[in-house]
Coordinates of C-alpha atoms in Angstrom, one line a residue:
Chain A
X1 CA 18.9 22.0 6.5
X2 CA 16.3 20.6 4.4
X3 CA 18.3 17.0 4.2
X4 CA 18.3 17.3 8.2
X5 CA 14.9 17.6 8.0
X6 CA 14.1 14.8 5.8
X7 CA 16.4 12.6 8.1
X8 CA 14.7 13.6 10.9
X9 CA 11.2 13.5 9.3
X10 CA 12.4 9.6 8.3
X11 CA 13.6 8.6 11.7
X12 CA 10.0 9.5 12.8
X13 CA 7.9 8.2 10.3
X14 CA 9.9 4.8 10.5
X15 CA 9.9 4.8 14.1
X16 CA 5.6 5.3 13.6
X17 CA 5.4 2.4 11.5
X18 CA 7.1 0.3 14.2
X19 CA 4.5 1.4 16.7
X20 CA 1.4 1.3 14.9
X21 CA 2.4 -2.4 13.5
X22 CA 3.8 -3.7 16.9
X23 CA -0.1 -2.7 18.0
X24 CA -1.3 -5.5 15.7
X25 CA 0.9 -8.1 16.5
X26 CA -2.0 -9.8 18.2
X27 CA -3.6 -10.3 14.5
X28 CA -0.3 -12.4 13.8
X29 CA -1.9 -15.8 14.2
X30 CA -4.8 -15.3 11.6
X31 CA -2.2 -13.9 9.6
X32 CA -0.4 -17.2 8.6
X33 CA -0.9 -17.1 5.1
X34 CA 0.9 -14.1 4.8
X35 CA 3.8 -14.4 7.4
X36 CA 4.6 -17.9 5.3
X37 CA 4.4 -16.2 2.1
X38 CA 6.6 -13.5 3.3
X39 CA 9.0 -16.3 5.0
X40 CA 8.9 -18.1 1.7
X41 CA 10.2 -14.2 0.0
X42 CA 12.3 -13.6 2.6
X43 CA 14.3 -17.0 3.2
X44 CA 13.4 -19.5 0.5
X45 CA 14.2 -17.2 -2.2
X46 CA 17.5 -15.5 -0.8
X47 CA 18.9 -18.8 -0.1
X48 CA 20.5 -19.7 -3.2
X49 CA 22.5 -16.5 -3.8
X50 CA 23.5 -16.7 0.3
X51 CA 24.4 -20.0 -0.2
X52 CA 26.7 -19.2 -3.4
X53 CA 28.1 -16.0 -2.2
X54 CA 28.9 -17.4 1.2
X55 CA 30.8 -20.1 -0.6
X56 CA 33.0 -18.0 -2.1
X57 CA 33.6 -15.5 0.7
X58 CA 34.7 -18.4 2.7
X59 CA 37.0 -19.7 -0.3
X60 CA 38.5 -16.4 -0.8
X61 CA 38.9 -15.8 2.9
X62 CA 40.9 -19.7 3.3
X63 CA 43.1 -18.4 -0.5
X64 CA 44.2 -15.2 1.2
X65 CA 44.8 -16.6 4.2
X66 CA 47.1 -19.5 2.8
X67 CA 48.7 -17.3 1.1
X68 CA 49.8 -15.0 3.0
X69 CA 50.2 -17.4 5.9
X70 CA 52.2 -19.9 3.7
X71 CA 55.7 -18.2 4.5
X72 CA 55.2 -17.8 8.6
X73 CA 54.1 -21.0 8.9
X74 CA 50.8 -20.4 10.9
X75 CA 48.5 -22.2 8.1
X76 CA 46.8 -24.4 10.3
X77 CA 44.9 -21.3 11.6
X78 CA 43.3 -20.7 8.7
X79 CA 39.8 -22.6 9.9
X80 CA 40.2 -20.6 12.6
X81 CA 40.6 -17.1 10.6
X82 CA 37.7 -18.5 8.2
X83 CA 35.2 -20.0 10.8
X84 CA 35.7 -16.3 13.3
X85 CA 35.5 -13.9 10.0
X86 CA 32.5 -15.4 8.6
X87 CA 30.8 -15.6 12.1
X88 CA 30.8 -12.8 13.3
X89 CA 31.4 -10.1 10.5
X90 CA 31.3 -11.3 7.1
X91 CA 28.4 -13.8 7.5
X92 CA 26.0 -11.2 9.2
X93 CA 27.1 -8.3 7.0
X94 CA 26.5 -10.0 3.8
X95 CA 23.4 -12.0 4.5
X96 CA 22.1 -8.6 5.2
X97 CA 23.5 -6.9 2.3
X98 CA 21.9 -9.7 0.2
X99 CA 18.4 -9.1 2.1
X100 CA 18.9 -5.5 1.5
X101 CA 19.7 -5.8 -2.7
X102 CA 17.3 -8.8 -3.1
X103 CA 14.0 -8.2 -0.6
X104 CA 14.4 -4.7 0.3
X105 CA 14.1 -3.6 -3.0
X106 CA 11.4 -5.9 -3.6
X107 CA 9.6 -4.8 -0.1
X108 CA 9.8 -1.0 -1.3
X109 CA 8.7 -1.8 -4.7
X110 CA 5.7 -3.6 -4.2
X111 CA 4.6 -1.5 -1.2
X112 CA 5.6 1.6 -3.2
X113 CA 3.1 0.5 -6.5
X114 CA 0.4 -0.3 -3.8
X115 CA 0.7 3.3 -2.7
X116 CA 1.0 5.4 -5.7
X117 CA -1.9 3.0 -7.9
X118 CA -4.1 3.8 -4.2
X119 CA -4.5 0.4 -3.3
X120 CA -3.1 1.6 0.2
X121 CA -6.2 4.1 0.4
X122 CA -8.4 1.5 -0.6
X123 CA -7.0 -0.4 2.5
X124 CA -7.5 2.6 4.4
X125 CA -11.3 3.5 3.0
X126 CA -11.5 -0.2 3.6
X127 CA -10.9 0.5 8.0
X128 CA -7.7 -2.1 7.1
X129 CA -4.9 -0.3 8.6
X130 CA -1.9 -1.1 6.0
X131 CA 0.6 -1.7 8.9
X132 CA -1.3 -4.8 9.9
X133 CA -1.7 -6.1 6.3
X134 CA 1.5 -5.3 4.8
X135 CA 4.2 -4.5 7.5
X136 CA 3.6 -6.9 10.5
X137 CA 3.7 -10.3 8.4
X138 CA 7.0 -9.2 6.8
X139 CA 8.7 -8.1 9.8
X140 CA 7.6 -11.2 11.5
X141 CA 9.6 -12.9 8.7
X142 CA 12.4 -11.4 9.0
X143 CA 12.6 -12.0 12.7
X144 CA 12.3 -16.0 11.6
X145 CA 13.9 -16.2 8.5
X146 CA 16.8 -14.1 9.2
X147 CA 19.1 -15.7 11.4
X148 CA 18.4 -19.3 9.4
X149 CA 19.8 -17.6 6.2
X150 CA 23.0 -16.4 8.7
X151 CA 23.5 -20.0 9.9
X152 CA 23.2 -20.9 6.2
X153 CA 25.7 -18.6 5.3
X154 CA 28.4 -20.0 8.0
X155 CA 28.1 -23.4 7.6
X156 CA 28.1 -22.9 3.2
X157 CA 30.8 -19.8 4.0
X158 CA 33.3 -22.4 6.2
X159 CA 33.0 -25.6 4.2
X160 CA 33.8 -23.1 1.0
X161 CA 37.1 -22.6 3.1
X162 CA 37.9 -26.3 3.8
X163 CA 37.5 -27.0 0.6
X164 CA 39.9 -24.6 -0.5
X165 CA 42.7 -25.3 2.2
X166 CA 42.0 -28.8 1.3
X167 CA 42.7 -28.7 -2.6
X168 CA 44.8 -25.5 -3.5
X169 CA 48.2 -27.0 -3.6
X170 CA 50.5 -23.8 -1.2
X171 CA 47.7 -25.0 1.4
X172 CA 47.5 -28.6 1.8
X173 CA 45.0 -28.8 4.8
X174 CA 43.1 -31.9 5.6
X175 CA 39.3 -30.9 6.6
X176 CA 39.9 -33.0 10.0
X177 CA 42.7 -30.1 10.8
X178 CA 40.7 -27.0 9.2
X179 CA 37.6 -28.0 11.4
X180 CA 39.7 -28.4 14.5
X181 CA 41.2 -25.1 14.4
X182 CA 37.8 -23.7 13.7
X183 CA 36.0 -25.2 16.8
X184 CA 39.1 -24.5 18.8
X185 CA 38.7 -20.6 18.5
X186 CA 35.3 -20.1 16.9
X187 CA 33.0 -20.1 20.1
X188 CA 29.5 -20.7 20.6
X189 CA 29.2 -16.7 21.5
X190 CA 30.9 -15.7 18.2
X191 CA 28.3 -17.4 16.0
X192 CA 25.8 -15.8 18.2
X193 CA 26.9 -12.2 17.9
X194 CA 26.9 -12.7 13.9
X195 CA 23.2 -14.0 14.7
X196 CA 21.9 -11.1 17.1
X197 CA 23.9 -8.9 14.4
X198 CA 21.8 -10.5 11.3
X199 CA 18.6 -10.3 12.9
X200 CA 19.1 -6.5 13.8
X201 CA 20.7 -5.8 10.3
X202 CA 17.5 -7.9 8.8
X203 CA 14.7 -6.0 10.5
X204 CA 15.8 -3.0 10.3
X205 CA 16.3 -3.5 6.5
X206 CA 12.5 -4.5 6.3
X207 CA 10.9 -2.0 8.3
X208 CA 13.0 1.0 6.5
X209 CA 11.5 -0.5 2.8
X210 CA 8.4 -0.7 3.8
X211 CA 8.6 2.2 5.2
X212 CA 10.1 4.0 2.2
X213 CA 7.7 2.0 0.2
X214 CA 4.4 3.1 1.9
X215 CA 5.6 7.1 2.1
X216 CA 5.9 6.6 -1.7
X217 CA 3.9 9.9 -3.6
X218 CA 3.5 10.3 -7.2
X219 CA 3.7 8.2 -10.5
X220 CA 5.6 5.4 -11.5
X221 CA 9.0 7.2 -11.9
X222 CA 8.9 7.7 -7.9
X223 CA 8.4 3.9 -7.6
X224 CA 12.0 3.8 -9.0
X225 CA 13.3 6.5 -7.0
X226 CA 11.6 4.8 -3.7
X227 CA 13.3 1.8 -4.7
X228 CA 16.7 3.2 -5.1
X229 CA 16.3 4.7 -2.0
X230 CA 15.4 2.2 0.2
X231 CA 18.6 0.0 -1.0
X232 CA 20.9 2.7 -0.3
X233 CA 19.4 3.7 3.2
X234 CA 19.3 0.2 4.4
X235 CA 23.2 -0.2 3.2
X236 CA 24.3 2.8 5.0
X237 CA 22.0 1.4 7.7
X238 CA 23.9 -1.7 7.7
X239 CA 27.5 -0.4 8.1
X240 CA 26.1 1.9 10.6
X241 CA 25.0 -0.3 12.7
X242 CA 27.7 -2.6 12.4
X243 CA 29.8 -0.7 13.8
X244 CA 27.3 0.1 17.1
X245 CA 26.0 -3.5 17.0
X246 CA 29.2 -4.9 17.3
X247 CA 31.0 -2.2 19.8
X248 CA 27.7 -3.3 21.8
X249 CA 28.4 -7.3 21.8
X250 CA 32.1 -6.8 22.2
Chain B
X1 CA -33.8 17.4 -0.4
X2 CA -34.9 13.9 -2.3
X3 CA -37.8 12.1 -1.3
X4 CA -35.7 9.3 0.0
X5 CA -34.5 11.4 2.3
X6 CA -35.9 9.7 5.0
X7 CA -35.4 6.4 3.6
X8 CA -33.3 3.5 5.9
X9 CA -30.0 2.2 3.5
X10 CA -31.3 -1.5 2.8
X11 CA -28.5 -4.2 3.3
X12 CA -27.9 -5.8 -0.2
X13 CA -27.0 -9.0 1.0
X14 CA -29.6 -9.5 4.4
X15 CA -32.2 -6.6 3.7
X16 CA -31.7 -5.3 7.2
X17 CA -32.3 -1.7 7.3
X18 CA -29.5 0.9 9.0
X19 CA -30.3 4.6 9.0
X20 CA -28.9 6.2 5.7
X21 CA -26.4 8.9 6.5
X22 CA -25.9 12.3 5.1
X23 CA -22.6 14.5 4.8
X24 CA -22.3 18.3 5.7
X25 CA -19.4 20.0 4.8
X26 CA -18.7 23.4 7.0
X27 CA -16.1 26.2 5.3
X28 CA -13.4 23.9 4.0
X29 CA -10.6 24.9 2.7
X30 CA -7.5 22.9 1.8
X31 CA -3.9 24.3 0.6
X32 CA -1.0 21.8 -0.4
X33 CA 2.5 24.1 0.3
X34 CA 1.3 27.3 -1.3
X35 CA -1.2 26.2 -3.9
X36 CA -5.0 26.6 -2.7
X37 CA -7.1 23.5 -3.7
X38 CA -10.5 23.9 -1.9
X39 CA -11.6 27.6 -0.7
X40 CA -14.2 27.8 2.2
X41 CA -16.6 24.8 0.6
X42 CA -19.8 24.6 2.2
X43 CA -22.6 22.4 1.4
X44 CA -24.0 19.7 2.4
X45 CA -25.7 15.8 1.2
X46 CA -28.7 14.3 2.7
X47 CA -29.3 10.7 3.7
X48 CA -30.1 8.5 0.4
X49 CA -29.1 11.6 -2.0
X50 CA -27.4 11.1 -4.9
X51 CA -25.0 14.4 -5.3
X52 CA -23.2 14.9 -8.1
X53 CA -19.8 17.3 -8.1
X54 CA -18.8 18.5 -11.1
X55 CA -15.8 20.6 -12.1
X56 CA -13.2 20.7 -15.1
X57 CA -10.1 18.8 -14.2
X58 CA -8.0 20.2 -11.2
X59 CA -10.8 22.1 -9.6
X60 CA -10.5 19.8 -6.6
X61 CA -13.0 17.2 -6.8
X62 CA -10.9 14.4 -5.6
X63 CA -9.4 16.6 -3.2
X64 CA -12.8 17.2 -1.9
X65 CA -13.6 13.4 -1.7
X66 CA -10.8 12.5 0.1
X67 CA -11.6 14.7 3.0
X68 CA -15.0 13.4 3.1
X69 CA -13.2 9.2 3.6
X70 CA -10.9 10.7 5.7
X71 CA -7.9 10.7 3.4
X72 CA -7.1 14.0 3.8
X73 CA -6.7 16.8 6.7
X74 CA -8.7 19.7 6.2
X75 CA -6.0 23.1 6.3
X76 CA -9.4 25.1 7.6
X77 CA -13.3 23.7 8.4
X78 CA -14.9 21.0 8.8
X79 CA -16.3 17.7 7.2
X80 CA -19.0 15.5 8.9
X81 CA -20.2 12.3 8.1
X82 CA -23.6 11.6 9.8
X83 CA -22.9 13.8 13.4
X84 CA -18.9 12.1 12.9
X85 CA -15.6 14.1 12.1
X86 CA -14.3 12.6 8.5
X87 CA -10.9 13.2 10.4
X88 CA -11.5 10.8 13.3
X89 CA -10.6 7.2 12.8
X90 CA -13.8 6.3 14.8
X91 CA -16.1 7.8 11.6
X92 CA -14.7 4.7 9.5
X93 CA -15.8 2.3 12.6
X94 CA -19.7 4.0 12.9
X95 CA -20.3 4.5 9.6
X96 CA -19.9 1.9 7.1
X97 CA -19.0 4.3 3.6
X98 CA -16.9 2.8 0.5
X99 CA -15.0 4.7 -1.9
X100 CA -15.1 3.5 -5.8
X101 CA -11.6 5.4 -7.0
X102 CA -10.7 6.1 -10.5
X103 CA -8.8 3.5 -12.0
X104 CA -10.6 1.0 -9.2
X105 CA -7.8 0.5 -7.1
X106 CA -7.9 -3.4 -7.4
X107 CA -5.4 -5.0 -5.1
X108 CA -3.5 -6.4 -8.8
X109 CA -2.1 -9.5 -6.7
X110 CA -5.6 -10.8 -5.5
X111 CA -8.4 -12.4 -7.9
X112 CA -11.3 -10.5 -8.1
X113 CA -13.3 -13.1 -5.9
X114 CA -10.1 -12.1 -3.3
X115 CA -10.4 -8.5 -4.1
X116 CA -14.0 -8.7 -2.8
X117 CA -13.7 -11.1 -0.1
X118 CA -10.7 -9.4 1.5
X119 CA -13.1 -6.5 3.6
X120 CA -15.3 -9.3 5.0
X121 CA -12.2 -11.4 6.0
X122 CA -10.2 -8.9 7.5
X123 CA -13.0 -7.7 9.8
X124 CA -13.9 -11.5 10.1
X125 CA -18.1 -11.0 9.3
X126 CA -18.9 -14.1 8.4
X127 CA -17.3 -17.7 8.0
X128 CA -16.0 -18.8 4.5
X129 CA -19.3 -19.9 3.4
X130 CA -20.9 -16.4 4.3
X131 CA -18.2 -14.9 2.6
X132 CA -18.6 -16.6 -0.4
X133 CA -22.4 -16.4 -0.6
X134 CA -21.9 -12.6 -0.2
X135 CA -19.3 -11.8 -2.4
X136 CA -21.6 -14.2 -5.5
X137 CA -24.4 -11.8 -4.8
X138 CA -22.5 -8.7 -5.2
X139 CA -21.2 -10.0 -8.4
X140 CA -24.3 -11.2 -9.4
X141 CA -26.1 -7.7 -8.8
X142 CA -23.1 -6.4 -11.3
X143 CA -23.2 -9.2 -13.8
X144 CA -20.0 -10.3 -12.9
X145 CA -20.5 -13.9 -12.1
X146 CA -17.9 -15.0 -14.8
X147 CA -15.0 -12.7 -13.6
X148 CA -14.6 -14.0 -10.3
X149 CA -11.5 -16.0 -10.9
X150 CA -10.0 -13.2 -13.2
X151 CA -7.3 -11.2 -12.0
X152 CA -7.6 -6.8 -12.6
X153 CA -4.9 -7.1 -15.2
X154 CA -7.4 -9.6 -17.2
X155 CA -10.2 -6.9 -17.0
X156 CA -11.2 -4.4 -19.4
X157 CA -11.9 -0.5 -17.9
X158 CA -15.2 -1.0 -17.7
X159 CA -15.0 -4.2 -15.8
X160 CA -13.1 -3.2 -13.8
X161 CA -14.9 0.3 -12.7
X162 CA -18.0 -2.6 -12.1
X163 CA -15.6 -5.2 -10.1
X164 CA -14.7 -1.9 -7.8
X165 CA -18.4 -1.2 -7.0
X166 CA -19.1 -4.3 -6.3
X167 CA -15.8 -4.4 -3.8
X168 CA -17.3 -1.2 -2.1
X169 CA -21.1 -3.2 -2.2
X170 CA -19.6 -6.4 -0.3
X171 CA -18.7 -3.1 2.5
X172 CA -22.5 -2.8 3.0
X173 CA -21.6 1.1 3.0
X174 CA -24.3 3.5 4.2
X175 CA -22.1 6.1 2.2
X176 CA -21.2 5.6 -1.2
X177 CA -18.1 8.1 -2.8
X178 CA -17.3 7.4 -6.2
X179 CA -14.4 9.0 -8.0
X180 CA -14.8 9.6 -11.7
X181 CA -16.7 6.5 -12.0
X182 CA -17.6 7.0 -16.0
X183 CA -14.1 8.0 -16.9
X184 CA -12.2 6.8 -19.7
X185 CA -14.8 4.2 -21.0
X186 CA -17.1 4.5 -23.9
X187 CA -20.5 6.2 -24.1
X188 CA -22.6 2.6 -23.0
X189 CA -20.9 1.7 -21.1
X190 CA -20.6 5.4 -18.8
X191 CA -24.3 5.0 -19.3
X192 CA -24.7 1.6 -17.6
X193 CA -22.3 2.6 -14.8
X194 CA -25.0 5.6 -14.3
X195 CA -27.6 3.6 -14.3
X196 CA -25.7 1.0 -11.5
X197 CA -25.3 4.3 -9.1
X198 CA -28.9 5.0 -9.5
X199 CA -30.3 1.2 -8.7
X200 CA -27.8 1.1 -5.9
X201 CA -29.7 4.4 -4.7
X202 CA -33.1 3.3 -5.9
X203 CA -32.7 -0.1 -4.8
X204 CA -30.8 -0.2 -1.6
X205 CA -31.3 3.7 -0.5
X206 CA -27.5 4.4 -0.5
X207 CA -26.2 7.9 0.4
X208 CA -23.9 8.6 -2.8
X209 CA -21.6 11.4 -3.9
X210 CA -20.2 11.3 -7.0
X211 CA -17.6 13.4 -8.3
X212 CA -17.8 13.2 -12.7
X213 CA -16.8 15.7 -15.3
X214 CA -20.2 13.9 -17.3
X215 CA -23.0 16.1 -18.0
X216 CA -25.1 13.2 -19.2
X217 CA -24.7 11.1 -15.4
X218 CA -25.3 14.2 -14.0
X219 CA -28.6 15.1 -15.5
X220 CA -30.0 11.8 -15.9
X221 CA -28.8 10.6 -12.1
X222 CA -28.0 13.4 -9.8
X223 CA -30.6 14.4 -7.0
X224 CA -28.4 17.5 -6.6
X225 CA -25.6 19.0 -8.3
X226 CA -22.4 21.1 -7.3
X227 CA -19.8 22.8 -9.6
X228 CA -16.4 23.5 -8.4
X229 CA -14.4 25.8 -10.4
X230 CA -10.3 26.7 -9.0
X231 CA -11.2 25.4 -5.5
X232 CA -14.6 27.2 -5.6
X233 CA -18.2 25.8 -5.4
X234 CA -19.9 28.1 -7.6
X235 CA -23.2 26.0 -8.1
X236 CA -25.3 23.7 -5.9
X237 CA -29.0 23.0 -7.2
X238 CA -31.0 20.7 -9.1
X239 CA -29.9 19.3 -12.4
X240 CA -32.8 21.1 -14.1
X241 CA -31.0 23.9 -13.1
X242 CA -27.9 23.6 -15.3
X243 CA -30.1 22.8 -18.4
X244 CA -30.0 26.9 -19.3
X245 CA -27.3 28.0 -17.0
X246 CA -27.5 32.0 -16.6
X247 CA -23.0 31.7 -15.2
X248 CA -20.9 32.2 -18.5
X249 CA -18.7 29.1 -16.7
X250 CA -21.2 27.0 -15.8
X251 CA -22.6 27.5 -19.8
X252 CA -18.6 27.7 -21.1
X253 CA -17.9 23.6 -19.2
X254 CA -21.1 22.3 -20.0
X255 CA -21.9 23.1 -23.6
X256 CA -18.0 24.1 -25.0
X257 CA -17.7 25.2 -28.4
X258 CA -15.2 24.0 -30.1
X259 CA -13.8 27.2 -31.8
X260 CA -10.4 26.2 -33.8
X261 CA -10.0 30.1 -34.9
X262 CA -9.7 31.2 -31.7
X263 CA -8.6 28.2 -29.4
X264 CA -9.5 28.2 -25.5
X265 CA -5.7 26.9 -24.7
X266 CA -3.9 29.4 -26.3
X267 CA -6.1 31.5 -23.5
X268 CA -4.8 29.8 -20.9
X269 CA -2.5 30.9 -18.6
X270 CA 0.6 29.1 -18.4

């Protein structure tokens, strides 16, 4: 009962936050500082390990599929297998995974120090409502920075496969031949399901850490737990919603 | 009642003059779960007063100070900040009141200048130049003039106590609420944050309440004193007033004797 009630209590209390910051999004202009620091957190510093793990997702997708593809003869689909996968599932799903591990925990951590050393109450003493200052600029972020580190991901995620098909020697396929059979059954709506899929995934990741970060009470040790927390929420948050997301696009 | 009770709260920065506010405080009481914190507080500050609440530590000081800023819901009664509810979010717009916490509550990833420049920017009072004119003089009136490009993790305790009132000066505040202000620093320099509340007070005429377990800043300082013991204010008066206290508890947490035959925790109740 209690966990119910915690859920519940959490629902609202996110829910709350994405009110009361939506009703500062007119302070979003003189805010540019902060939404390009928080774009430079959110996108500059999560490309590299997108970038690297996409690559290999796509590599390991294009091994897999040689391999098991060698013996029916249907290997020229792999770019097609590769370019769909990473589009619309494994592209959006990890880039949010990544954002969830990488500026999630950051998100909760920083918000949750602010809270628990009072410089939240300071904000509030100071008539500065906190949702303005700290949440609005980062959700704003997200919504922008998002769907570029999903492109990112793709394009890294499907040249990581033609490289693979390329030089493993059971595959043997050119890059003209992997490409073709990737345009050929990877449409424009595909890669734009994975992006309406990244962008949900991504702000709703940001607004539950900052959430978890700002309901933060007690000393340093809670900081930790607050942390912990908000990673695991916004994972089970992610698969959740996959699963909704997706049934919705279908 | 001071004789600056009728006083106007000067501006620091333009000498303009507001009316100073007072703070009345009507049969509070506040309970977190089952524990009682505050029980049925009533007293009240006048405008340009410098109160001082005493109490040994978890007697609900800061409890108490938080419900005057708003920061916490009373569970029963009522706080008032000039004729405004501490509750409502409209008491932070009409009356401009600053609180100096503890440990200074420095925003840790902004320089100090930034720490004291971010009130004025967010509610956009003046241009860049204003802003930077106004937040020199604050450090100026608090000898801070070298500090301005430090960050709080470059500042000692005591600078950083000073780099916090001078945050809540930049507010203009009619209402000053300071929280443990002397603290964990050393005996000069507790006495030169004293003596910074009382030129603030004597100076610009600012309403302040300060909430100190130090006898000294509360003789030397305080218009009016109040001692809360276990959620109960058991004392309000003038400091001359606790100089020969006739309560055993006021006597016992002012003048403690240190008795290492018979020890006071060994008393305590667990």
């Amino acid at each position: 009962m209690n966990q119910l009630t915690a859920i519940l209590e959490g629902i609202g209390s996110t829910m709350l936050l994405l009110v009361r910051s939506l009703s500062h999004v007119g302070t979003l202009p003189r805010q540019r500082a902060r939404f390009i620091e928080q774009c430079f957190m959110i996108g500059y510093t999560t490309l590299p390990i997108v970038a690297i793990l996409s690559f290999f997702i796509g590599s390991v997708l294009a091994l897999q599929a040689g391999y098991s593809m060698q013996n029916v003869g249907a290997k020229q689909f792999i770019g097609s297998l590769v370019g769909l996968s990473m589009a619309r599932e494994l592209g959006p799903v990890m880039v949010a995974i990544l954002l969830a591990g990488r500026v999630g925990s950051a998100i909760a951590a920083e918000l949750a120090s602010m809270k628990v050393y009072q410089e939240v109450d300071a904000l509030v003493t100071m008539n500065i409502p906190p949702e303005r200052m700290l949440v609005l600029p980062r959700l704003a972020a997200a919504l922008v920075m998002v769907p570029v580190l999903a492109i990112i991901a793709n394009l890294v995620g499907w040249f990581g496969g033609a490289i693979v098909a390329k030089y493993v020697s059971f595959i043997s396929i050119d890059p003209p031949a992997y490409f073709s059979a990737l345009r050929r059954y990877t449409e424009f709506k595909d890669v734009m399901n994975g992006l309406i899929k990244t962008e949900v995934f991504g702000f709703v990741v940001v607004l539950v850490c900052c959430n978890i970060g700002l309901n933060t009470r007690g000393g340093p040790r809670e900081i930790g737990a607050s942390v912990t927390r908000a990673v695991v929420t916004s994972l089970i948050l992610i698969l959740v919603l996959d699963y909704f997301v997706t049934k919705a696009l279908l | 009642m001071p004789d600056s009770a009728s006083t106007p709260t000067r501006n620091p920065f333009t000498q303009t003059e507001t009316p100073a506010v007072g703070v009345k405080i009507e049969g509070l009481s506040k309970s977190f779960g089952r524990h009682q914190v505050l029980k049925d507080i009533t007293f009240s500050v006048a405008p340009g007063e410098i109160f001082v609440l005493m109490g040994p530590s978890g007697s609900g000081k800061s409890v108490l100070l938080k419900h005057i800023v708003g920061l916490e819901t009373p569970s029963a009664g009522r706080v008032f900040v000039d004729t405004f509810d501490a509750t409502s979010e409209e008491t932070r717009e009409r009356v401009r009141m600053a609180l100096v916490f503890q440990a200074g509550a420095l925003f840790n990833s902004l320089s100090v200048y930034d720490n004291l420049a971010l009130y004025p920017r967010e509610h956009r009072l003046a241009d860049e130049a204003g802003i930077r004119e106004k937040v020199m003089r604050a450090l100026q009136i608090l000898s801070l003039e070298n500090a301005a490009s430090k960050f709080p993790a470059e500042l000692s305790g005591g600078m950083k106590k000073r780099v916090a009132i001078a945050r809540a000066l930049v507010m203009e505040p009619q209402l000053m609420l300071y929280d443990e202000p002397t603290s964990e620093l050393d005996p000069v320099m507790s006495a030169t944050i004293s003596e910074i509340i009382a030129t603030l007070k004597d100076e610009f005429h600012v309403t302040s309440i300060v909430v100190s377990h130090d006898r000294d800043l509360a003789l030397s300082i305080a218009d009016r004193v109040g001692i809360l013991m276990g959620g109960e204010l058991i004392y309000v008066g003038p400091p001359a007033g606790l100089r020969d206290p006739q309560d055993p508890r006021i006597a016992d947490f002012l003048n403690p004797r240190i008795d290492i035959k018979n020890p006071r925790f060994k008393k305590l109740e667990t």
